[in-house]
Short mmCIF file of C-alpha atoms and ligand atoms in Angstrom, two decimals:
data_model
loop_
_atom_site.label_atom_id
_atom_site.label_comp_id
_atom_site.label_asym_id
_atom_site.label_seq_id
_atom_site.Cartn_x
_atom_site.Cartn_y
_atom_site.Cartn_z
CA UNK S 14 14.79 4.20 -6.75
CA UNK S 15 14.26 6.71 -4.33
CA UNK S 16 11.83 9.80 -4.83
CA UNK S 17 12.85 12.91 -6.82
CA UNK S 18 15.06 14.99 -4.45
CA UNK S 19 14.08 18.94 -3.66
CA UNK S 20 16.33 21.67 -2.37
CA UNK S 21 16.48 20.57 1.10
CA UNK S 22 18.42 17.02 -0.62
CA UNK S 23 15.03 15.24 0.71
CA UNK S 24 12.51 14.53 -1.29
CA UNK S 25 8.72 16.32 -0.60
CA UNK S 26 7.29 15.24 2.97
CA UNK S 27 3.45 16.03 2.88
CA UNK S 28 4.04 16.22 7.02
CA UNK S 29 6.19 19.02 6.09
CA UNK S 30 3.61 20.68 4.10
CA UNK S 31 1.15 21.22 6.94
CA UNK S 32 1.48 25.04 6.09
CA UNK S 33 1.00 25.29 2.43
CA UNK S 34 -2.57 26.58 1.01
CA UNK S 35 -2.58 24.19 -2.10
CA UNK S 36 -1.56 20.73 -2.52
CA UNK S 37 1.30 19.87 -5.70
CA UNK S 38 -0.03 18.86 -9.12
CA UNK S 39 1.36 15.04 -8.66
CA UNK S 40 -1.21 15.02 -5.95
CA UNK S 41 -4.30 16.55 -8.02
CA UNK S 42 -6.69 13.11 -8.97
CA UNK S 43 -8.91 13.27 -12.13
CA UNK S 44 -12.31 14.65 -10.71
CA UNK S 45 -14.20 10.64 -10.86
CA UNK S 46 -10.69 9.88 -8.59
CA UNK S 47 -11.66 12.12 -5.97
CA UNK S 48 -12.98 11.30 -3.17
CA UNK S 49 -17.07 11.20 -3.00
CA UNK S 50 -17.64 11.25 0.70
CA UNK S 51 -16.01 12.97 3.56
CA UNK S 52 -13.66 11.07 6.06
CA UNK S 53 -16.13 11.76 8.74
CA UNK S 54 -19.59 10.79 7.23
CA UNK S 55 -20.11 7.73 9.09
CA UNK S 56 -21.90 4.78 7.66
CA UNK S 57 -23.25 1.50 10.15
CA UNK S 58 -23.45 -1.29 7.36
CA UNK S 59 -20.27 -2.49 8.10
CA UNK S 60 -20.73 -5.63 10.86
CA UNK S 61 -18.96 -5.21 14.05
CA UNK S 62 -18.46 -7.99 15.15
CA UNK S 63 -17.35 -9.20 19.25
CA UNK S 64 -15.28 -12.44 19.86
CA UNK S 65 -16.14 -12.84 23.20
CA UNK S 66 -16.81 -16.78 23.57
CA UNK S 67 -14.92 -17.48 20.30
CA UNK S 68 -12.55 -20.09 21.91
CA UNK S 69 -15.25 -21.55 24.58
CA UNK S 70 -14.81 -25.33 24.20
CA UNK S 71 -18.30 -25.98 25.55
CA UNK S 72 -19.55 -27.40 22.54
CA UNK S 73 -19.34 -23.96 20.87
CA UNK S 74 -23.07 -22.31 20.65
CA UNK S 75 -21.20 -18.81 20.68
CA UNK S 76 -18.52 -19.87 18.79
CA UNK S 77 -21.28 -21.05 16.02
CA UNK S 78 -22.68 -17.38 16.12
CA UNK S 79 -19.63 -15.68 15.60
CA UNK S 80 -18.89 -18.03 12.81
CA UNK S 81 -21.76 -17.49 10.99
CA UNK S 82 -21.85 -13.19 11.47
CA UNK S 83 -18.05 -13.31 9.77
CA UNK S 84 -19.17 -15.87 6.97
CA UNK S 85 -21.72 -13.63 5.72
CA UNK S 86 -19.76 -10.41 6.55
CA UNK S 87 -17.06 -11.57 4.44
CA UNK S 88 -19.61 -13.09 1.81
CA UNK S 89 -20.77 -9.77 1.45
CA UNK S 90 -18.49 -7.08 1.97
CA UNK S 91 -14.89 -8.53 2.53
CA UNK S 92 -14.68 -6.85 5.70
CA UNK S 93 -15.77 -5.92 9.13
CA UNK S 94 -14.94 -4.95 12.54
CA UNK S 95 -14.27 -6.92 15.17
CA UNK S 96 -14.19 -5.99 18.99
CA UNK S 97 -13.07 -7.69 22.31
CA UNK S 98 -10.69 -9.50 20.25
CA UNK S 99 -8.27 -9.86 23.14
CA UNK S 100 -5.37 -8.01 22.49
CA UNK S 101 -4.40 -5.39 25.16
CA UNK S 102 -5.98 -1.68 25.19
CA UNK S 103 -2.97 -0.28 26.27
CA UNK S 104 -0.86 -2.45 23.79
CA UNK S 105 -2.47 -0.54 20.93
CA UNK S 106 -2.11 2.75 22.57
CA UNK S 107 1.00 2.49 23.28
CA UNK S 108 1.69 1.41 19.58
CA UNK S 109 0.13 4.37 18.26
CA UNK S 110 1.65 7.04 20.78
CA UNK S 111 5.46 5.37 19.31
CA UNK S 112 4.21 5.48 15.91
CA UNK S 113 2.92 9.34 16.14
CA UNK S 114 6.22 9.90 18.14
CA UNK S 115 8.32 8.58 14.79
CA UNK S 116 6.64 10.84 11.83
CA UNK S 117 6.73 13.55 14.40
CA UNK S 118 10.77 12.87 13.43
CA UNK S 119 12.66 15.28 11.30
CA UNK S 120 12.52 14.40 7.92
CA UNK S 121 16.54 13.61 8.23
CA UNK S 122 15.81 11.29 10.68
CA UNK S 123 12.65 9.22 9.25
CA UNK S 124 15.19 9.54 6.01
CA UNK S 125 17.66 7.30 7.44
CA UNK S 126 15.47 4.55 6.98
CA UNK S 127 14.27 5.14 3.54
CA UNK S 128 13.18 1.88 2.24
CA UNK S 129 15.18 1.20 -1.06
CA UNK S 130 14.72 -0.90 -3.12
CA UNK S 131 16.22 -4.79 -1.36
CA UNK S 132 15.66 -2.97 1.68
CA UNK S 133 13.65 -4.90 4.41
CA UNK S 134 11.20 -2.88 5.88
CA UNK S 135 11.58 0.80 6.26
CA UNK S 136 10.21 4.68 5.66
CA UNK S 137 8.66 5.34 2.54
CA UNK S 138 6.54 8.54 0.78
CA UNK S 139 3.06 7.80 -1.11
CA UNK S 140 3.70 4.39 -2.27
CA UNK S 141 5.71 0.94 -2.25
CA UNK S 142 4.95 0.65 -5.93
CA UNK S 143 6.85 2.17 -8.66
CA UNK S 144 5.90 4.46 -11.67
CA UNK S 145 2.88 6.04 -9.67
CA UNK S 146 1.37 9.17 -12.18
CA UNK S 147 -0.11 10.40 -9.03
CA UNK S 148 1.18 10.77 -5.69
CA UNK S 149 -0.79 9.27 -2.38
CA UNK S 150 -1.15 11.83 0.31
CA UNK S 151 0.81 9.39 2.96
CA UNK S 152 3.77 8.44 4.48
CA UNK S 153 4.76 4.99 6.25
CA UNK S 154 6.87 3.22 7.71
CA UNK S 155 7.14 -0.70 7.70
CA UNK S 156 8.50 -3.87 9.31
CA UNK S 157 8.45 -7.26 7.81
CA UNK S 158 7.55 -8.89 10.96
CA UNK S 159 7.27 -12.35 10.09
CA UNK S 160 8.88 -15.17 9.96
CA UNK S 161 11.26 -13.82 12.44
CA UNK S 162 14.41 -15.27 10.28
CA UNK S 163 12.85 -12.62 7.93
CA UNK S 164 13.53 -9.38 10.48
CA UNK S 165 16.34 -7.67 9.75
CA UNK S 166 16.83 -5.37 13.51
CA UNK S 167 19.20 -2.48 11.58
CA UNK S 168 15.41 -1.62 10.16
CA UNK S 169 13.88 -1.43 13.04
CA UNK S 170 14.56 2.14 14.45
CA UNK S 171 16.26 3.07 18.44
CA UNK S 172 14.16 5.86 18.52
CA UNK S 173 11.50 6.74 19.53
CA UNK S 174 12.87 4.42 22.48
CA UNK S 175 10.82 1.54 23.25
CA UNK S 176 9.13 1.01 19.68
CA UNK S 177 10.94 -2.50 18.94
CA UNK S 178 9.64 -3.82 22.29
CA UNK S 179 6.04 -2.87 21.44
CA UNK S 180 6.13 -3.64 17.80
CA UNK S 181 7.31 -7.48 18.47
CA UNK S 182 4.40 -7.81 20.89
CA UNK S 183 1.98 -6.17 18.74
CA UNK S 184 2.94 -8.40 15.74
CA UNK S 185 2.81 -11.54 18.40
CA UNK S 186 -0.54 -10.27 18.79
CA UNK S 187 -1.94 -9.79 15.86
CA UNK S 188 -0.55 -12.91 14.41
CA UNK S 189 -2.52 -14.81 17.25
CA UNK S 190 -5.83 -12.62 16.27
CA UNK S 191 -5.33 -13.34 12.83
CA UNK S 192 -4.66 -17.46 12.45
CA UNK S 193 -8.23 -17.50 15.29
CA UNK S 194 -9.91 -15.49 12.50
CA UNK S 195 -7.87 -18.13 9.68
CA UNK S 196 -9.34 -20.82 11.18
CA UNK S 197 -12.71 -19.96 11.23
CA UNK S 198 -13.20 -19.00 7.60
CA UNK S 199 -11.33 -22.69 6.62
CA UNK S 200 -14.15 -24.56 9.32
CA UNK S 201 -16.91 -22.31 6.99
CA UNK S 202 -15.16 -23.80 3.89
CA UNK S 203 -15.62 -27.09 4.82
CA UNK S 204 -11.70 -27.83 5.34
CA UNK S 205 -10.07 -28.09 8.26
CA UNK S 206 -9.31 -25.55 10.84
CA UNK S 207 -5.59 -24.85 10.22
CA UNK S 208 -6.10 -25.52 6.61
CA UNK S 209 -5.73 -21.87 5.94
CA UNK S 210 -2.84 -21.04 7.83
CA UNK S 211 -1.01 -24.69 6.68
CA UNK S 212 -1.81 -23.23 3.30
CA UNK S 213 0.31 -19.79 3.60
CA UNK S 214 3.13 -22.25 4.64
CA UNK S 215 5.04 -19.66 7.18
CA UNK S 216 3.00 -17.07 7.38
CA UNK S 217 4.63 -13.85 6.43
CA UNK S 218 3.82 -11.11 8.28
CA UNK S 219 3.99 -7.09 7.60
CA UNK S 220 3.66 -4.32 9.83
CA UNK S 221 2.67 -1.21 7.97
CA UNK S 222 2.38 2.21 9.60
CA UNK S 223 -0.21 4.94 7.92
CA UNK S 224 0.21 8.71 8.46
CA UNK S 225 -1.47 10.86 6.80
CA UNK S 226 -0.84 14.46 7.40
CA UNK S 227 -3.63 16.94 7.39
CA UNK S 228 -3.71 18.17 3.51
CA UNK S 229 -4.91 21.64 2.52
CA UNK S 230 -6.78 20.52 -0.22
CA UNK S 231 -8.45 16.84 0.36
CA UNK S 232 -11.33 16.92 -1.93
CA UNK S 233 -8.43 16.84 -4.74
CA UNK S 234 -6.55 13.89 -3.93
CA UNK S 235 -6.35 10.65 -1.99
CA UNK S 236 -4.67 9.40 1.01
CA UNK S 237 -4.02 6.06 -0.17
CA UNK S 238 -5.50 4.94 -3.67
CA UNK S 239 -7.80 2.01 -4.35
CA UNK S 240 -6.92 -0.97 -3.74
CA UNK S 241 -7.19 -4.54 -2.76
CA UNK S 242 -4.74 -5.94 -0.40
CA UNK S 243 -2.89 -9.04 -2.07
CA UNK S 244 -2.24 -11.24 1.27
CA UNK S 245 -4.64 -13.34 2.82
CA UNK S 246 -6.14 -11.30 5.92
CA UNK S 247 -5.51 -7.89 7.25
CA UNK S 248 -5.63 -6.63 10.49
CA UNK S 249 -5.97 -2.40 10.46
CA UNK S 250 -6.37 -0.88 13.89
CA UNK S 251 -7.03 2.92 13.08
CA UNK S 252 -7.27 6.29 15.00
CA UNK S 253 -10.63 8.04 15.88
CA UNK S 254 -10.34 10.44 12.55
CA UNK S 255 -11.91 8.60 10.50
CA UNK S 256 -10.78 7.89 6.49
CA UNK S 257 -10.87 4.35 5.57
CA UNK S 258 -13.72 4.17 2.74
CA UNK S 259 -14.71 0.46 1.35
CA UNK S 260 -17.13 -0.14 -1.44
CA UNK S 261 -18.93 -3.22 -3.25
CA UNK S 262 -19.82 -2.08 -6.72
CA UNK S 263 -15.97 0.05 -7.25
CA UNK S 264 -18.32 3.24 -7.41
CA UNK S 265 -20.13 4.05 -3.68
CA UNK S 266 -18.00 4.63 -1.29
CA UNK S 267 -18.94 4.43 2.61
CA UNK S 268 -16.60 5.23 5.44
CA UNK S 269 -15.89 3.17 8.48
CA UNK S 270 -16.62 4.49 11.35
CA UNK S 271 -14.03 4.39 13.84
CA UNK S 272 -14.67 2.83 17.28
CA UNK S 273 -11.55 2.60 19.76
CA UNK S 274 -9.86 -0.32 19.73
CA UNK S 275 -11.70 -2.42 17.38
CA UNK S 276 -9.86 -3.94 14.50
CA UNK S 277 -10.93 -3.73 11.08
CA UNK S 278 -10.62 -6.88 9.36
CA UNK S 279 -10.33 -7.47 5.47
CA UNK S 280 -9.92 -10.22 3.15
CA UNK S 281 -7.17 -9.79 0.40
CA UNK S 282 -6.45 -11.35 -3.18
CA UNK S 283 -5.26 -14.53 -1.54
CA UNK S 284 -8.06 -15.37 0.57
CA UNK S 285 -10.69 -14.54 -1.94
CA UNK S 286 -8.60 -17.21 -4.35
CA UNK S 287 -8.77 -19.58 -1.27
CA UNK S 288 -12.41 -19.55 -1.05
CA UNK S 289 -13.10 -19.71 -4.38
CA UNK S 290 -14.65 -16.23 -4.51
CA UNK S 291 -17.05 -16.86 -2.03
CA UNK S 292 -15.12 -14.63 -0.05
CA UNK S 293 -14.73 -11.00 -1.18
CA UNK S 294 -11.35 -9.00 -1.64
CA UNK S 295 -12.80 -5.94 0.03
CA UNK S 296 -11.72 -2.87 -2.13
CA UNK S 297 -11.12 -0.31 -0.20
CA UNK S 298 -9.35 3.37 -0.11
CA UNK S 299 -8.23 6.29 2.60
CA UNK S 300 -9.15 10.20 2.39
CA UNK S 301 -7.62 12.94 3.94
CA UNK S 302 -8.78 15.82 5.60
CA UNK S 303 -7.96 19.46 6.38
CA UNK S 304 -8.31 19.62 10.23
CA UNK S 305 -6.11 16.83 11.42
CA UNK S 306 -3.68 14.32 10.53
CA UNK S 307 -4.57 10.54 11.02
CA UNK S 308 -2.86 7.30 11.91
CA UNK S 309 -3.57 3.63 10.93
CA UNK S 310 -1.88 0.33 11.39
CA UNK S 311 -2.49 -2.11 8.64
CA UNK S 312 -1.70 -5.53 9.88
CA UNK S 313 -0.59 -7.49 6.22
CA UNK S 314 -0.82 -11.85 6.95
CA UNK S 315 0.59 -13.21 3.51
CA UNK S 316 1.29 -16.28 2.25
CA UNK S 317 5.15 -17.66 1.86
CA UNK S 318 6.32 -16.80 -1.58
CA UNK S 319 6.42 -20.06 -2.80
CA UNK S 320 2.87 -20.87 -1.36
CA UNK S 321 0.60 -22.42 -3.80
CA UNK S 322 -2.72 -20.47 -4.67
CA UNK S 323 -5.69 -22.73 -5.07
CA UNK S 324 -9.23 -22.51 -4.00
CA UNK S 325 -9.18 -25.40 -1.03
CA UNK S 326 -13.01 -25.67 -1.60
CA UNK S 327 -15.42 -25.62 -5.10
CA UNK S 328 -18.63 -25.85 -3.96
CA UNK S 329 -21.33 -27.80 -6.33
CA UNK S 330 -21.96 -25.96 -9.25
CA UNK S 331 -18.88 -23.74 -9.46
CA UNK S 332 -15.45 -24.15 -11.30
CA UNK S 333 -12.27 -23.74 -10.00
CA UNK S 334 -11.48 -19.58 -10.09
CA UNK S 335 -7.46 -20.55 -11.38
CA UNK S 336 -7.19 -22.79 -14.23
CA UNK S 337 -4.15 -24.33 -12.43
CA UNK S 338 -2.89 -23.73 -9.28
CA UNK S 339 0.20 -21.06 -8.77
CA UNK S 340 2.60 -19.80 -6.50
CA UNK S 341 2.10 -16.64 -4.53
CA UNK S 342 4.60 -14.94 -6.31
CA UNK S 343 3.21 -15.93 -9.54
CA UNK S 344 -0.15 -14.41 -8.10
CA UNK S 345 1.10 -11.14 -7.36
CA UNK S 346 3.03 -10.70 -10.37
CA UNK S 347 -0.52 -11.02 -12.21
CA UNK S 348 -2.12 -8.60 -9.87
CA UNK S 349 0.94 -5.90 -10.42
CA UNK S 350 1.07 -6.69 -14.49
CA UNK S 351 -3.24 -5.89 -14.00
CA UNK S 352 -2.46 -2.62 -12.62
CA UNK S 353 -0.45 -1.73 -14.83
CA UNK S 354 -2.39 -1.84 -17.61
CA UNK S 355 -5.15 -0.10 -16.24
CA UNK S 356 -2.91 2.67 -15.91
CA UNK S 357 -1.90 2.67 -18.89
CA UNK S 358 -5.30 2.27 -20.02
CA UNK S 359 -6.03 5.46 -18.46
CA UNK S 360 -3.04 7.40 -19.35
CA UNK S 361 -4.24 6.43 -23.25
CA UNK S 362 -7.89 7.33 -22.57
CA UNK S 363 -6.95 10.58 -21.31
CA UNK S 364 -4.04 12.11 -23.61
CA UNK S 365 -4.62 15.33 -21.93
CA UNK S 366 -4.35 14.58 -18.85
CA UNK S 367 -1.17 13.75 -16.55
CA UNK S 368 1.47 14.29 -18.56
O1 LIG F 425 1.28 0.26 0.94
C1 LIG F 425 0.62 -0.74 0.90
C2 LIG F 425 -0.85 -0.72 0.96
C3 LIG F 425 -1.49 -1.83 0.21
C4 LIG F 425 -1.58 -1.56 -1.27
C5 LIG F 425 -1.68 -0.27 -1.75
C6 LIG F 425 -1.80 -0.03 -3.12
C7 LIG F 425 -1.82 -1.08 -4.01
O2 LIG F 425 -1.93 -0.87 -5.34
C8 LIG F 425 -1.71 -2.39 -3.51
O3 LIG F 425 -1.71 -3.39 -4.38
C9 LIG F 425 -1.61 -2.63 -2.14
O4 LIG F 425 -0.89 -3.08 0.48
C10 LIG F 425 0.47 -3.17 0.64
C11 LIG F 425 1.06 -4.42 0.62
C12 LIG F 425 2.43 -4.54 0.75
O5 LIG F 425 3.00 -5.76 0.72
C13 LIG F 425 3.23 -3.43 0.92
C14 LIG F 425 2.66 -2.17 0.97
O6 LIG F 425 3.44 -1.09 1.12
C15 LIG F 425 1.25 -2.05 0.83
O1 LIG F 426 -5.46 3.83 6.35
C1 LIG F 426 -6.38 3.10 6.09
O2 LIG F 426 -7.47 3.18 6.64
C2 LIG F 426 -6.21 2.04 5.02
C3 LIG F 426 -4.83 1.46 4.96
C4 LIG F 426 -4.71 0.36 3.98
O3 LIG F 426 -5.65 0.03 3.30
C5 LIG F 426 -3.43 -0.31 3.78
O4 LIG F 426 -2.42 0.09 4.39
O5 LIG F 426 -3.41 -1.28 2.98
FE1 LIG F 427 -5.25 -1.88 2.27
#
C-alpha cells in the first residue's frame, strides 16, 4: 500500500522538507529512541581492514593475516571496514554522483517508480516494511540486482542517463568483493571455501540507495531505525557525512567514521546462523543531521529463498543455534513476526504514547 497521500497527490518527501523549522509528529522517537551521539563524533574501534595480498597464491602469509583481522572483527563486532578492496575509485563516484542526480528528481518523477507492493525494485519513503508507528527520516531507491533472471529493466530508471550502465557494473563488483569476503569466513569455519556462497544457492543480490535529507530537527528522530540486516553479508559504501552508528550491547552507540572509498562490511541474520553465532549480526542504525544531506549504498548478498539455514559448523562444546534446519524464507518470516511483537510490546508498555 502506498503512503498516505497530501495535497500535492504525493505523499510527504522529507527532501522536500529541507525548509521547514520542525520535523512531523510520525517522525518524533520516544526520548531512549533518539539518537545518543552525533553523526560526526567519530569513533576508531571499528577495524579497517586492507585486502591488498588477499588473493596472492604464494602460499598465502598475507592472505593468513587478513583472515585472521576479519575473524576476530566479525567475532567481535559484526562489522568493519575494508580498504583497497579492488573495485574502481571512479566506479563508486560515479555511482554516487547518478544516485545524488536521481533524489535531486522531482518528487513526480522519483514517484513513477514507487515501489508497490509485487513491485521489483523501486523508490520508496522511510521504510520497506509495513505498519511503521514512526516514520524513518529517508528515502531510497532499490534494484534487485541479482540473479539477473530476477531484474526486471522497466525498474531500472532512463534518467539520470547512464545509471543502468553503472549500477550493473557496480553490482558485478560488489558481488565479486563480497563471495572473496564469503569465502574467507567459510575457510575460518573450518568448511570449505565456497561453502558459503554454495550455501545461499544463487545468491540474491539487492542494491539499496540511502538519502537522507538534511532534517531540521535530528536529535528527535532517526534516519533509519535499528536494525540487523537479514541476508548474509553487506556491502555499504557511504559518503563523507558521516551517520552510520553500530553498537554491541543494543545501548552505546559509536559512529563510523567515514574514509573515502572504503566499504563497510557487516554480517546479517543469515551469516550469524551460518556460523553458529560465532559470527555477530552487527546491529546497527543511521542519524541525521541539520547541515547536510547524506548518501549511502547498502550492498544486500542474500540467500535464495528456498536456501536452507543451518549453522555449517558447531564447534566442540556448543549446540546447534536452530533446532532444525529452515528455509530462508522461513527465517525471515521469524525475524519479521519478532519485530512485530516488540512493537507491539512497546505500543502496550506505553499507552500514552503514539497513538
Ligand atoms: O531498507 C532496508 C534496510 C534494512 C532493514 C531496515 C529495517 C529493518 O527492520 C530490517 O529488518 C532491515 O535491510 C533491508 C533489507 C531488504 O531486503 C530491503 C530493505 O528495504 C532493507
Ligand atoms: O545509511 C547507513 O549508513 C546504513 C544503511 C543500512 O543499514 C541499510 O540500508 O541497511
Ligand atoms: Fe542495514
Amino acid at each position: 500500500m502506498a503512503p498516505t497521500q497530501t495535497q500535492s497527490s504525493l505523499p510527504f518527501m522529507p527532501t522536500s522538507a529541507m525548509e521547514e523549522q520542525t520535523i512531523r509528529s510520525n517522525f518524533i522517537r520516544d526520548e531512549d529512541e533518539r539518537p545518543k551521539v552525533a553523526h560526526d563524533v567519530f569513533c576508531d574501534d571499528i577495524p579497517i581492514i586492507s585486502l591488498e595480498g588477499l588473493d596472492d597464491e604464494d602460499g598465502g602469509a598475507k592472505r593468513e593475516a587478513i583472515c585472521k583481522s576479519i575473524v576476530e572483527a566479525c567475532q567481535e563486532w559484526g562489522l568493519f571496514q575494508v580498504v583497497d578492496h579492488g573495485i574502481d575509485a571512479q566506479l563508486i563516484s560515479d555511482m554516487f554522483r547518478l544516485c545524488k542526480d536521481f533524489f535531486n528528481l522531482s518528487p513526480e518523477e522519483k514517484y513513477k517508480f514507487y515501489m508497490s507492493a509485487g513491485k521489483k525494485g523501486g523508490f520508496q519513503i522511510s521504510s520497506h516494511l509495513q505498519g511503521q508507528l514512526v516514520q524513518d527520516w529517508r528515502e531510497f531507491f532499490i534494484y534487485f540486482s541479482y540473479p539477473t533472471e530476477n531484474r526486471d529493466y522497466t525498474r531500472w530508471p532512463e534518467k539520470p542517463e547512464g545509471w543502468i550502465s553503472v549500477v550493473e557494473e557496480y553490482s558485478k563488483k560488489a558481488m565479486e568483493l563480497a563471495c572473496k569476503l564469503l569465502g574467507v569466513l567459510s575457510e575460518a569455519m573450518g568448511v570449505e571455501r565456497e561453502a558459503l556462497t554454495k550455501a545461499c544457492v544463487n545468491m540474491d543480490q539487492k542494491v539499496l540507495i540511502n538519502c537522507y535529507p538534511k532534517c531540521p530537527q535530528p536529535d528527535l528522530t532517526l534516519g533509519l531505525r535499528p536494525h540487523t540486516d537479514p541476508g548474509t553479508i553487506t556491502l555499504l559504501s557511504q559518503d563523507q557525512v558521516g551517520g552510520l552508528q553500530a553498537t554491541r550491547d543494543g545501548e552505546t552507540w559509536i559512529t563510523v567514521k567515514p574514509i573515502p572509498n572504503a566499504f563497510v562490511v557487516n554480517l546479517g541474520d543469515h551469516g550469524m546462523f551460518m556460523s553458529n553465532g560465532r559470527f555477530k549480526n552487527a546491529l546497527h542504525q543511521a542519524v541525521v543531521n541539520s547541515e547536510t544531506s547524506r548518501m549511502s549504498i547498502a550492498t544486500f548478498q542474500n540467500p535464495a529463498q528456498d536456501a536452507i539455514v543451518y549453522p555449517l559448523a558447531v564447534r566442540e562444546g556448543e549446540k546447534p543455534m536452530l533446532d532444525a534446519p529452515i528455509t530462508f524464507a522461513e527465517m525471515y518470516k521469524r525475524k519479521m513476526a519478532r519485530d512485530t511483537e516488540i512493537q507491539k510490546f512497546e505500543k502496550t508498555a506505553n499507552p500514552m504514547e503514539k497513538k
